Structure formats: structure tokens, C-alpha cells
mmCIF file of C-alpha atoms in Angstrom:
data_model
loop_
_atom_site.group_PDB
_atom_site.id
_atom_site.type_symbol
_atom_site.label_atom_id
_atom_site.label_comp_id
_atom_site.label_asym_id
_atom_site.label_seq_id
_atom_site.Cartn_x
_atom_site.Cartn_y
_atom_site.Cartn_z
ATOM 1 C CA UNK E 49 73.670 56.649 97.745
ATOM 2 C CA UNK E 50 74.768 60.174 96.797
ATOM 3 C CA UNK E 51 78.324 60.510 95.512
ATOM 4 C CA UNK E 52 80.495 63.458 96.416
ATOM 5 C CA UNK E 53 83.306 64.487 94.161
ATOM 6 C CA UNK E 54 85.195 65.964 97.078
ATOM 7 C CA UNK E 55 84.722 66.049 100.815
ATOM 8 C CA UNK E 56 85.826 69.693 100.972
ATOM 9 C CA UNK E 57 84.262 72.500 98.983
ATOM 10 C CA UNK E 58 87.369 74.699 98.701
ATOM 11 C CA UNK E 59 85.664 77.977 97.640
ATOM 12 C CA UNK E 60 83.213 77.678 100.544
ATOM 13 C CA UNK E 61 86.051 77.006 102.985
ATOM 14 C CA UNK E 62 88.048 79.994 101.691
ATOM 15 C CA UNK E 63 85.000 82.242 102.025
ATOM 16 C CA UNK E 64 84.370 80.988 105.568
ATOM 17 C CA UNK E 65 87.991 81.605 106.569
ATOM 18 C CA UNK E 66 87.889 85.104 105.066
ATOM 19 C CA UNK E 67 84.695 85.929 106.959
ATOM 20 C CA UNK E 68 86.126 84.454 110.170
ATOM 21 C CA UNK E 69 89.303 86.529 110.048
ATOM 22 C CA UNK E 70 87.424 89.650 108.985
ATOM 23 C CA UNK E 71 84.950 89.269 111.820
ATOM 24 C CA UNK E 72 87.755 88.299 114.170
ATOM 25 C CA UNK E 73 89.575 91.590 113.485
ATOM 26 C CA UNK E 74 86.354 93.569 113.934
ATOM 27 C CA UNK E 75 85.578 91.668 117.117
ATOM 28 C CA UNK E 76 89.067 92.313 118.464
ATOM 29 C CA UNK E 77 88.757 96.010 117.638
ATOM 30 C CA UNK E 78 85.370 96.276 119.336
ATOM 31 C CA UNK E 79 86.707 94.479 122.416
ATOM 32 C CA UNK E 80 89.714 96.816 122.538
ATOM 33 C CA UNK E 81 87.407 99.831 122.262
ATOM 34 C CA UNK E 82 85.323 98.543 125.164
ATOM 35 C CA UNK E 83 88.419 98.498 127.379
ATOM 36 C CA UNK E 84 90.138 101.672 126.120
ATOM 37 C CA UNK E 85 89.996 105.065 127.817
ATOM 38 C CA UNK E 86 88.005 107.803 126.065
ATOM 39 C CA UNK E 87 91.158 109.615 124.909
ATOM 40 C CA UNK E 88 92.391 106.512 123.060
ATOM 41 C CA UNK E 89 88.951 105.970 121.530
ATOM 42 C CA UNK E 90 88.892 109.581 120.280
ATOM 43 C CA UNK E 91 92.409 109.288 118.842
ATOM 44 C CA UNK E 92 91.520 105.988 117.159
ATOM 45 C CA UNK E 93 88.340 107.472 115.718
ATOM 46 C CA UNK E 94 90.241 110.477 114.351
ATOM 47 C CA UNK E 95 92.812 108.186 112.722
ATOM 48 C CA UNK E 96 90.152 105.925 111.195
ATOM 49 C CA UNK E 97 88.179 108.897 109.847
ATOM 50 C CA UNK E 98 91.321 110.379 108.308
ATOM 51 C CA UNK E 99 92.367 107.049 106.777
ATOM 52 C CA UNK E 100 88.906 106.512 105.269
ATOM 53 C CA UNK E 101 88.874 110.038 103.845
ATOM 54 C CA UNK E 102 92.357 109.599 102.355
ATOM 55 C CA UNK E 103 91.301 106.288 100.807
ATOM 56 C CA UNK E 104 88.119 107.736 99.309
ATOM 57 C CA UNK E 105 89.922 110.754 97.862
ATOM 58 C CA UNK E 106 93.096 109.035 96.669
ATOM 59 C CA UNK E 107 94.121 109.436 93.056
ATOM 60 C CA UNK E 108 94.957 106.652 90.706
ATOM 61 C CA UNK E 109 98.638 106.327 89.801
ATOM 62 C CA UNK E 110 97.957 107.753 86.345
ATOM 63 C CA UNK E 111 96.110 110.774 87.729
ATOM 64 C CA UNK E 112 98.902 111.388 90.247
ATOM 65 C CA UNK E 113 101.530 111.357 87.484
ATOM 66 C CA UNK E 114 99.472 113.705 85.307
ATOM 67 C CA UNK E 115 99.052 116.022 88.279
ATOM 68 C CA UNK E 116 102.822 116.112 88.769
ATOM 69 C CA UNK E 117 103.386 116.771 85.070
ATOM 70 C CA UNK E 118 100.940 119.681 85.216
ATOM 71 C CA UNK E 119 103.200 121.322 87.798
ATOM 72 C CA UNK E 120 106.218 121.433 85.445
ATOM 73 C CA UNK E 121 106.520 124.906 83.950
ATOM 74 C CA UNK E 122 106.871 124.661 80.158
ATOM 75 C CA UNK E 123 106.706 127.539 77.732
ATOM 76 C CA UNK E 124 105.654 127.099 74.082
ATOM 77 C CA UNK E 125 109.307 127.055 72.945
ATOM 78 C CA UNK E 126 110.046 124.119 75.265
ATOM 79 C CA UNK E 127 107.062 122.227 73.879
ATOM 80 C CA UNK E 128 108.336 122.699 70.300
ATOM 81 C CA UNK E 129 111.625 121.011 71.251
ATOM 82 C CA UNK E 130 109.965 117.878 72.647
ATOM 83 C CA UNK E 131 109.775 114.858 70.331
ATOM 84 C CA UNK E 132 106.320 114.365 68.851
ATOM 85 C CA UNK E 133 106.940 110.677 68.169
ATOM 86 C CA UNK E 134 107.916 109.636 71.694
ATOM 87 C CA UNK E 135 105.425 106.789 72.046
ATOM 88 C CA UNK E 136 106.117 105.388 68.585
ATOM 89 C CA UNK E 137 109.895 105.717 68.923
ATOM 90 C CA UNK E 138 110.351 104.955 72.623
ATOM 91 C CA UNK E 139 113.074 102.349 71.934
ATOM 92 C CA UNK E 140 115.098 105.036 70.159
ATOM 93 C CA UNK E 141 114.754 107.528 73.016
ATOM 94 C CA UNK E 142 115.273 104.992 75.806
ATOM 95 C CA UNK E 143 117.869 102.638 74.344
ATOM 96 C CA UNK E 144 119.365 104.499 71.393
ATOM 97 C CA UNK E 145 118.277 102.022 68.724
ATOM 98 C CA UNK E 146 117.763 103.507 65.255
ATOM 99 C CA UNK E 147 114.359 105.078 64.658
ATOM 100 C CA UNK E 148 111.866 102.858 62.890
ATOM 101 C CA UNK E 149 109.823 104.087 59.950
#
């Protein structure tokens, strides 16, 4: 007789639940589209297209921060006054601890 270590295969159950809810949402959306007037369908399509485009063209957090920093006007004199050891001495600049060697 074959022994089973467990009656439930948890990863398989989780995958099945994920697929069920994913398909359930898609099914609900398709059913709602079937019953919606054309104007609502067009508005929904426009929103979905815009959301997909925004998602595909979104920047990473790092790229967004660099983009913002690029917009700050700095002349060469300002750059000379910035600390060149900021990363190495961040505790000094943030918390006021003595600089390390």
C-alpha cells in the first residue's frame, strides 16, 4: 500500500486557489462587460489601456529619484561646496557623529 506523507499538497492547493481567484475576477469582468452599455465598455477599455501603458512605462524608484535630481539647477560653484565623502561619512552628515578616518 502506498504511503502518503500528507493528504494535502499545499503548493498545489495554493496554485489552484490563485488560478481560481484569477479566473474568477476575469470571469466576473467578462460577465460585467456582457451586460454593460457600450459607453461603459468604451470608458472601461480606455481606463484599462491607460493603466497598462502607465504600468509598462513606469520608472523604478531609483530612476524617478535621479530624474528629480536632474531637475535641480546647480552651477559648478554649488557642486564644489557639496561634500565629496557623503556616502562614506553619512553618519556624520545625518546624525552629527565625528567623521571617521
